[in-house]
Coordinates of C-alpha atoms in Angstrom, one line a residue:
X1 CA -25.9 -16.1 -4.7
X2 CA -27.5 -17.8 -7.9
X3 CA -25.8 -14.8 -9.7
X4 CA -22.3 -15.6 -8.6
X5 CA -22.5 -19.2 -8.9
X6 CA -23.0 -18.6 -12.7
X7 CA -19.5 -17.1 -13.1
X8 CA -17.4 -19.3 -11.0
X9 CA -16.0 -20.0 -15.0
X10 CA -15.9 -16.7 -16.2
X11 CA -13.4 -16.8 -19.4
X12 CA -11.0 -13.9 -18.9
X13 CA -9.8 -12.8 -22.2
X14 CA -6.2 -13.0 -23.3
X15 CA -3.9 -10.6 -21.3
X16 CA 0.0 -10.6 -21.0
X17 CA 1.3 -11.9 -17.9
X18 CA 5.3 -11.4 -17.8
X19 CA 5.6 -11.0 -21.1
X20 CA 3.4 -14.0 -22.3
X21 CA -0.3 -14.0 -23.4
X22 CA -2.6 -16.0 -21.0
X23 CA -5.9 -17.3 -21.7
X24 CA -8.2 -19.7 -19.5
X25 CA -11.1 -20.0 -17.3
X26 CA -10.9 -18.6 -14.1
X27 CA -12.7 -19.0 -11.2
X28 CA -14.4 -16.1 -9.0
X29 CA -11.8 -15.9 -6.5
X30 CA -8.4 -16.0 -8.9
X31 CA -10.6 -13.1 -11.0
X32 CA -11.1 -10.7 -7.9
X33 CA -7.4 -11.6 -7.0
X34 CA -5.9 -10.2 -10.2
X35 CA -8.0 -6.4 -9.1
X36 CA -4.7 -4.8 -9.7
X37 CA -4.0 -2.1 -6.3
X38 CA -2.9 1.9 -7.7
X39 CA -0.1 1.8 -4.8
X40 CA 1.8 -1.7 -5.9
X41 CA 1.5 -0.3 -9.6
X42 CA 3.3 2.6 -9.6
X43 CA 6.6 0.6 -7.6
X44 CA 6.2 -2.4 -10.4
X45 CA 4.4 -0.4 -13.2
X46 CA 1.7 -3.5 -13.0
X47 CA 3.7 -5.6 -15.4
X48 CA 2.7 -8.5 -13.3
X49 CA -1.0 -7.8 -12.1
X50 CA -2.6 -6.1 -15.0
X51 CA -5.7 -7.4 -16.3
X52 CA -4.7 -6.6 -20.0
X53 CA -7.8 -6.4 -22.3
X54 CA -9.8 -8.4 -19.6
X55 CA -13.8 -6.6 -19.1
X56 CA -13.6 -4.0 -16.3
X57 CA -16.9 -4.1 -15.5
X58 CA -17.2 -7.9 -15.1
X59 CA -14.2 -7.6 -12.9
X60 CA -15.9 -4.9 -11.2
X61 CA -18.7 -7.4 -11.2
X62 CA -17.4 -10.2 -10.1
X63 CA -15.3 -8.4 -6.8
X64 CA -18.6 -6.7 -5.5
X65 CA -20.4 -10.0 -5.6
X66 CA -17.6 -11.5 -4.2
X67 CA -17.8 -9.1 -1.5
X68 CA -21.0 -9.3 -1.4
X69 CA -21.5 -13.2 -0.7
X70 CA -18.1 -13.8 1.2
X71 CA -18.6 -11.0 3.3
X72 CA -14.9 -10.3 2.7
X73 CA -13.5 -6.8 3.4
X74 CA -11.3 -5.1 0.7
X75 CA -7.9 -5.7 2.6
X76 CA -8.1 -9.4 3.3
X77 CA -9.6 -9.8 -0.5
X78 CA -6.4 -8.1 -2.2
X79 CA -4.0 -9.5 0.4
X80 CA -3.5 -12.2 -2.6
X81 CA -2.5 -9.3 -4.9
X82 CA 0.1 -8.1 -2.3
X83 CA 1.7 -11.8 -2.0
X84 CA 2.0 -11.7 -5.6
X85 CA 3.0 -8.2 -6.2
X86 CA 6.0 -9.0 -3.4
X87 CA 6.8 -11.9 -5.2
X88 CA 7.2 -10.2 -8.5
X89 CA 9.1 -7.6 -7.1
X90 CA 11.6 -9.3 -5.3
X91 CA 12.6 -11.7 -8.4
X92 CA 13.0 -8.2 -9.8
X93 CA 15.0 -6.7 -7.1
X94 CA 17.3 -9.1 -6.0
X95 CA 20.7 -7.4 -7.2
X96 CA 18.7 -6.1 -10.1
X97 CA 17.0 -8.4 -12.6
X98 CA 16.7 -5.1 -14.5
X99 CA 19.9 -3.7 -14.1
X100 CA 20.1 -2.0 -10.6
X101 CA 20.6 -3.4 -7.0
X102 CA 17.2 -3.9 -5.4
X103 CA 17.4 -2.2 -1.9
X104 CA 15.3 -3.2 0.5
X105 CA 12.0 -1.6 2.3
X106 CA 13.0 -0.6 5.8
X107 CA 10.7 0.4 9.0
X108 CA 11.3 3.7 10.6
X109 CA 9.4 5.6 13.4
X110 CA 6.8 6.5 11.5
X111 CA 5.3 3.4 10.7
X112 CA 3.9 3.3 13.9
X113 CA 0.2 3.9 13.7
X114 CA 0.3 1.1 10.8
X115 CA 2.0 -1.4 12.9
X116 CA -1.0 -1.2 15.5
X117 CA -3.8 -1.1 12.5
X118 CA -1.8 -4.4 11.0
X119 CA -1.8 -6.0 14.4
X120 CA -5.1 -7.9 13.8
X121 CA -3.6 -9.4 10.6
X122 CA -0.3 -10.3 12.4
X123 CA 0.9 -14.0 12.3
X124 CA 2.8 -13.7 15.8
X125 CA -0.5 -12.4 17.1
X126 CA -2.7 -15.2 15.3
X127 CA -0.1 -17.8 16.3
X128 CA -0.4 -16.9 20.3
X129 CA -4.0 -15.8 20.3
X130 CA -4.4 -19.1 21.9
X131 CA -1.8 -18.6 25.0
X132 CA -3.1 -15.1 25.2
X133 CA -6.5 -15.8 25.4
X134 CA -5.6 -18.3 28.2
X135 CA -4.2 -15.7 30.2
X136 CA -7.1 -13.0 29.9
X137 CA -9.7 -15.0 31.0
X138 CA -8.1 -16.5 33.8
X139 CA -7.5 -13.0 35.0
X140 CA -10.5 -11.8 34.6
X141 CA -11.4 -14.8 36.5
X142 CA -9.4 -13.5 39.1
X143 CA -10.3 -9.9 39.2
X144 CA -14.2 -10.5 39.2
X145 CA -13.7 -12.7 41.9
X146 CA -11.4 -10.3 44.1
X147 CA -14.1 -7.4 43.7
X148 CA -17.3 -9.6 44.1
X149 CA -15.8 -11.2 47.3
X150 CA -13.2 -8.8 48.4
X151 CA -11.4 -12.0 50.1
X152 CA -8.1 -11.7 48.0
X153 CA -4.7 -9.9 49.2
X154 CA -2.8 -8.2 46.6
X155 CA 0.5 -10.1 46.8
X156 CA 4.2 -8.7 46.7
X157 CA 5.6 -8.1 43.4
X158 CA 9.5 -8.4 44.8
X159 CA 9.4 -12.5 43.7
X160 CA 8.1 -11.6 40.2
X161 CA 11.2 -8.5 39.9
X162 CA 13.5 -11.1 41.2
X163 CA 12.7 -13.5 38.4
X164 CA 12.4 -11.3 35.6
X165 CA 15.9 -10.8 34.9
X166 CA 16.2 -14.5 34.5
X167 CA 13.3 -14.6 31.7
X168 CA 14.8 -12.1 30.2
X169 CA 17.8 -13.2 29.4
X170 CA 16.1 -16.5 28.1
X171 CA 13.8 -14.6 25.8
X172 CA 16.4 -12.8 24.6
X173 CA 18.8 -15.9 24.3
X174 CA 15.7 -17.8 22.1
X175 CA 15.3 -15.2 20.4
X176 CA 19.0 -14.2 19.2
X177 CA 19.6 -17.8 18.6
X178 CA 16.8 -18.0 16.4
X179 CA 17.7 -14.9 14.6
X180 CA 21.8 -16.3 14.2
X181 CA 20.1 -19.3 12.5
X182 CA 18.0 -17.3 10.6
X183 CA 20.5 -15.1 9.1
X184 CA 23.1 -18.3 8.9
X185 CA 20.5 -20.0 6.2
X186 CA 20.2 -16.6 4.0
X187 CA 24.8 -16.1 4.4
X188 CA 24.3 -20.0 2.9
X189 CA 21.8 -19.2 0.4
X190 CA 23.6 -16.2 -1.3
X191 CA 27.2 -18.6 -1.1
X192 CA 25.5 -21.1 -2.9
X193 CA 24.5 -18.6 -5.5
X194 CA 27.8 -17.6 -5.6
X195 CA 29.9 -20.7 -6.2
X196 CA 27.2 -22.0 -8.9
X197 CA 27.7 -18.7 -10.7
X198 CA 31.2 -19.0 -10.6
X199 CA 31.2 -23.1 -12.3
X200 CA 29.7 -21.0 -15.4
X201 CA 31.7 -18.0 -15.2
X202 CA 35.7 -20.2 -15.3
X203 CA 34.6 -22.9 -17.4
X204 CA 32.7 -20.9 -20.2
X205 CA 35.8 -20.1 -22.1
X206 CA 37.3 -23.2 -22.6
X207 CA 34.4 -25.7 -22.9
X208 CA 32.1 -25.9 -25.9
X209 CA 28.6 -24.4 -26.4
X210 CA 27.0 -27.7 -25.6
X211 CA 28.8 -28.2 -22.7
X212 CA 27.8 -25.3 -21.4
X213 CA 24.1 -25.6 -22.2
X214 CA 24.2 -28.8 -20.5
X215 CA 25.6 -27.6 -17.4
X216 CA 23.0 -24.1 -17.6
X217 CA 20.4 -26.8 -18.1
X218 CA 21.7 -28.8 -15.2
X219 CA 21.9 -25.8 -12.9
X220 CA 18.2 -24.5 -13.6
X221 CA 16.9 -27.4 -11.9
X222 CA 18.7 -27.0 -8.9
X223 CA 17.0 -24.1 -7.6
X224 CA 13.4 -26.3 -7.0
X225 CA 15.0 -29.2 -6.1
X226 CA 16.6 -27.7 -3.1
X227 CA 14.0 -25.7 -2.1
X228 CA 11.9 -29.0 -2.2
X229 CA 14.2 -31.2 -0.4
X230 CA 14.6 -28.4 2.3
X231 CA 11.1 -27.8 2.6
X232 CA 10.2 -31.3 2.8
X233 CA 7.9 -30.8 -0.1
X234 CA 6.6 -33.6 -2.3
X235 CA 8.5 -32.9 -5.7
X236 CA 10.8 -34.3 -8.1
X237 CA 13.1 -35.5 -5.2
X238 CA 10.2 -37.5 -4.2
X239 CA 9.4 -39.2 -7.2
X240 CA 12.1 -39.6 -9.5
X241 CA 14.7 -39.9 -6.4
X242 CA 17.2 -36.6 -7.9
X243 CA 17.8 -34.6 -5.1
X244 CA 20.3 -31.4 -4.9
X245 CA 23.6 -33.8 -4.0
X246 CA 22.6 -35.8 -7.1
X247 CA 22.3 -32.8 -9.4
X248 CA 25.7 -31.4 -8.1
X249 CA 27.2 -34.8 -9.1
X250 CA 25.9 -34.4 -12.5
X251 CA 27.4 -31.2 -12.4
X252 CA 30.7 -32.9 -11.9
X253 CA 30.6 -35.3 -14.4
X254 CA 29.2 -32.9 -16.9
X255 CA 32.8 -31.0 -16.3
X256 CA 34.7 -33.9 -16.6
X257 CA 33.3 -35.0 -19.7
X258 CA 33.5 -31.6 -21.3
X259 CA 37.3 -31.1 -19.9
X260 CA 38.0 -34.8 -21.5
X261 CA 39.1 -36.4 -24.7
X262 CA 41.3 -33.0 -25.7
X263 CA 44.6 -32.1 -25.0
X264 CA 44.3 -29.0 -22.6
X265 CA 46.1 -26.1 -21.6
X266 CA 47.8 -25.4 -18.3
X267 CA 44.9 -22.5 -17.7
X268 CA 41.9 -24.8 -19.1
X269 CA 43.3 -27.5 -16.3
X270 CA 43.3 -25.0 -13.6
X271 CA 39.8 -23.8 -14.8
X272 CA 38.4 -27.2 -14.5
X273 CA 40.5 -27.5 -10.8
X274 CA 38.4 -24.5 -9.7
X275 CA 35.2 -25.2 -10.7
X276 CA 35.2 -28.2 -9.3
X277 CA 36.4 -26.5 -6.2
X278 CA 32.9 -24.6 -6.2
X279 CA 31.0 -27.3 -6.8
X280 CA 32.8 -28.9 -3.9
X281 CA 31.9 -25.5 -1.9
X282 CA 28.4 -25.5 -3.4
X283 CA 28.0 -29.3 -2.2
X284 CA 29.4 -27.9 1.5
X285 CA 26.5 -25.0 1.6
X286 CA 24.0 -28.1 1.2
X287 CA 25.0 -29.5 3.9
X288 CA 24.8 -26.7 6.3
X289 CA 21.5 -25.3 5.1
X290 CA 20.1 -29.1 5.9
X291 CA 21.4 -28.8 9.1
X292 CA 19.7 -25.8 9.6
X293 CA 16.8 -27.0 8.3
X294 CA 16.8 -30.9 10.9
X295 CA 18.7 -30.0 13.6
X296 CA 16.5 -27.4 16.5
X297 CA 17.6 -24.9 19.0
X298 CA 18.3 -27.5 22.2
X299 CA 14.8 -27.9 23.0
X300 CA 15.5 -27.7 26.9
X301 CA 15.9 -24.0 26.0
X302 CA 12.5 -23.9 25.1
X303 CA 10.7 -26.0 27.0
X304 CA 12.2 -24.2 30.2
X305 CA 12.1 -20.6 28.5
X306 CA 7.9 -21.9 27.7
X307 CA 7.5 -23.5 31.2
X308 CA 9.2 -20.1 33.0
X309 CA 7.0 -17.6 31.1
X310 CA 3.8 -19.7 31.6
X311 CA 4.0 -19.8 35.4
X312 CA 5.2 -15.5 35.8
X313 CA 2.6 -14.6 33.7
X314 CA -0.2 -16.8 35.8
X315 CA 0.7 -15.2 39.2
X316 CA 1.0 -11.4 37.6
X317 CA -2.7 -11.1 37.9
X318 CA -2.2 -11.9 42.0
X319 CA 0.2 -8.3 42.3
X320 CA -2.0 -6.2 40.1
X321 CA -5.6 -6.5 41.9
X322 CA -4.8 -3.0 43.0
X323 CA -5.6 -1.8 39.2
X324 CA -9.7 -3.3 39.8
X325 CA -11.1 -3.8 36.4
X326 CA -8.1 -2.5 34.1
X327 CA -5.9 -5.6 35.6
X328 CA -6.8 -7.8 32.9
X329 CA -6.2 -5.4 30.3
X330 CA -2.7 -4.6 31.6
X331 CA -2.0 -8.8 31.6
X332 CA -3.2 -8.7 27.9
X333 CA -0.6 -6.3 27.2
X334 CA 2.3 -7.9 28.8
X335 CA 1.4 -11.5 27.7
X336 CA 1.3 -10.1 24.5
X337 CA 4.4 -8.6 24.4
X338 CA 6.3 -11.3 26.0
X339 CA 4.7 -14.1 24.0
X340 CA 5.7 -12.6 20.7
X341 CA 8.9 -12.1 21.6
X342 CA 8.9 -15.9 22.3
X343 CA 6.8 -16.8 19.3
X344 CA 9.3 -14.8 16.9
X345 CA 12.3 -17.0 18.5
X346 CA 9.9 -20.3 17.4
X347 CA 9.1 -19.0 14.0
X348 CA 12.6 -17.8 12.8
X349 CA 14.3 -20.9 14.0
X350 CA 14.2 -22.7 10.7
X351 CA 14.9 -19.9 8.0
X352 CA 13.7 -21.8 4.8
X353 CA 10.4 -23.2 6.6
X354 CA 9.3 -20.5 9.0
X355 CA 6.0 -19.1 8.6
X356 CA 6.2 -15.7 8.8
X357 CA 9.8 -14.6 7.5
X358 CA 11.1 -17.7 5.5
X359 CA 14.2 -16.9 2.9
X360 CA 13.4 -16.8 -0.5
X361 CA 15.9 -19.3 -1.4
X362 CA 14.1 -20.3 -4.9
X363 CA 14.1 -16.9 -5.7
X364 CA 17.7 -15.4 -5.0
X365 CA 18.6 -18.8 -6.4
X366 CA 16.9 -18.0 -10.0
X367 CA 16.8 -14.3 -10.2
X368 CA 19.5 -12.8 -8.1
X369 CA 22.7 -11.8 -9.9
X370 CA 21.1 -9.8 -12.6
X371 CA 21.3 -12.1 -16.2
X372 CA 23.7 -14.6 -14.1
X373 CA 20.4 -16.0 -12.7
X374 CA 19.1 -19.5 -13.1
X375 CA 15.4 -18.4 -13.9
X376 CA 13.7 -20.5 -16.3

């Protein structure tokens, strides 16, 4: 322990991190995050985790006496690493940064035996451990006391199969709901890129080079300030009170001014009329992404679909005394899988703050539309 506390400011040397050279002091745990993984190299070719001219064997170092201390195991420790390498990679494949469309990686039936490894590091499962845990013991309860006693009945299951259609249709009406909304805020995300896109693309020809610096410089911001404001993040918005409808305003009078003073052609007027059509448009996908982002699913839907699931899952243990010992087990199981489907209506809800799945809207914002992007 005395050994590791000496390098918590170990100075990496200079290394080139997208494209720029990087010195400073590091700490133990940002030194063992940049251990770069052979898998996510060969899909990025490590441009954005290689340690550069940084000592392998202090990093080699430093990661075993991290392991060593923290007790951490080698897949939560580079689960940093995979955060960052996804992040890289999807400014890079959103409709090709580097040229070609970046398709996405897709399930298929063969995942399966990962899906159940991954389980303990699932989000849904961490989020209802909680609720499931609730369930378990009180079965348990149940079952310990039906085969120490032997004074319970097993109880008819015909009330629980006469219900279950009804909770199903409610999961599955949370849970499409949420899903609609979901894929409503990524539709609004992509429009938005497209209507800012297209204020550059129709007025580049007719105003000057300034102009159009200005209004690229105007447009870079955007991309942080609205992922701020929907977010609910302090930021900019929060301090120096410019917020995405303020910065599409600017965008406005930037095109006015640079369409002003000169006399114009019938095309240059008609160039201005539909850029400031899109920046009307741009102004409309605002709107609905906040919506999105205050307005719920009707909570009586939840509460009820919550309240429902709650009480069918407490008398399942009553009908499955029959299984002895194993009837826990088989109410872990289906309170697992009916609470996830729940949980996964509760966490997809609001696309640009959910915590499993949100949409990248900073990044298709900036990198998405190959050099049309509004990166920095």
């Amino acid at each position: 322990q005395a050994a590791l506390n000496m390098v918590v400011a170990y100075p990496v040397q200079p290394f080139q991190f997208r494209g720029q050279p990087v010195r400073q002091f590091r700490g133990v745990a940002a030194i063992a995050s940049e251990v770069p993984r052979p898998g996510l190299q060969a899909r990025c070719g490590g441009s954005c985790c290689a340690p550069g001219r940084a000592s392998s064997a202090a990093g080699a170092l430093v990661f075993a006496s991290l392991r060593w201390a923290r007790g951490q195991d080698r897949r939560a420790l580079t689960s940093r690493v995979r955060r960052r390498h996804d992040r890289h990679l999807l400014r890079r494949a959103i409709e090709g940064r580097d040229g070609a469309l970046g398709v996405a990686e897709r399930y298929s039936s063969g995942d399966w035996l990962q899906h159940w490894l991954d389980l303990p590091y699932s989000r849904i499962f961490k989020r209802i451990a909680p609720h499931l845990t609730t369930n378990t013991v009180f079965s348990l309860s149940i079952c310990s006391y039906h085969i120490l006693t032997g004074k319970m009945l097993v109880r008819p299951s015909l009330p629980l199969v006469l219900v279950s259609a009804a909770l199903g249709l409610l999961l599955v009406f949370r849970t499409t709901a949420a899903y609609e909304r979901w894929q409503l805020g990524q539709k609004h995300t992509y429009d938005l890129r497209h209507h800012l896109q297209q204020v550059l693309r129709v007025t580049r020809p007719w105003i000057s080079s300034d102009s159009n610096k200005k209004l690229r410089a105007e447009l870079s911001s955007f991309p942080r300030t609205l992922h701020i404001h929907l977010t609910a993040k302090p930021g900019a918005g929060f301090i120096y009170g410019v917020g995405p409808r303020d910065l599409l305003t600017r965008v406005s009078d930037l095109l006015v001014e640079a369409f002003s003073g000169k006399k114009l052609p019938t095309a240059a007027i008609y160039a201005q009329d539909r850029a400031q059509g899109h920046v009307g448009e741009a102004l409309h996908c605002v709107c609905d992404m906040e919506r999105l982002a205050q307005e719920a699913v009707p909570r009586d839907y939840s509460r009820h679909t919550s309240r429902f699931l709650t009480v069918w899952m407490f008398t399942l243990p009553f009908v499955l005394l029959d299984w002895g010992w194993l009837m826990p087990l088989e109410v872990l199981f289906i309170s697992w899988a009916l609470l996830s489907i729940e949980e996964i209506g509760h966490c997809l809800e609001d696309p640009f703050n959910s915590p499993t799945q949100p949409v990248q809207l900073q990044a298709i914002l900036e990198y998405g539309g190959g050099g049309h992007g509004f990166g920095p």
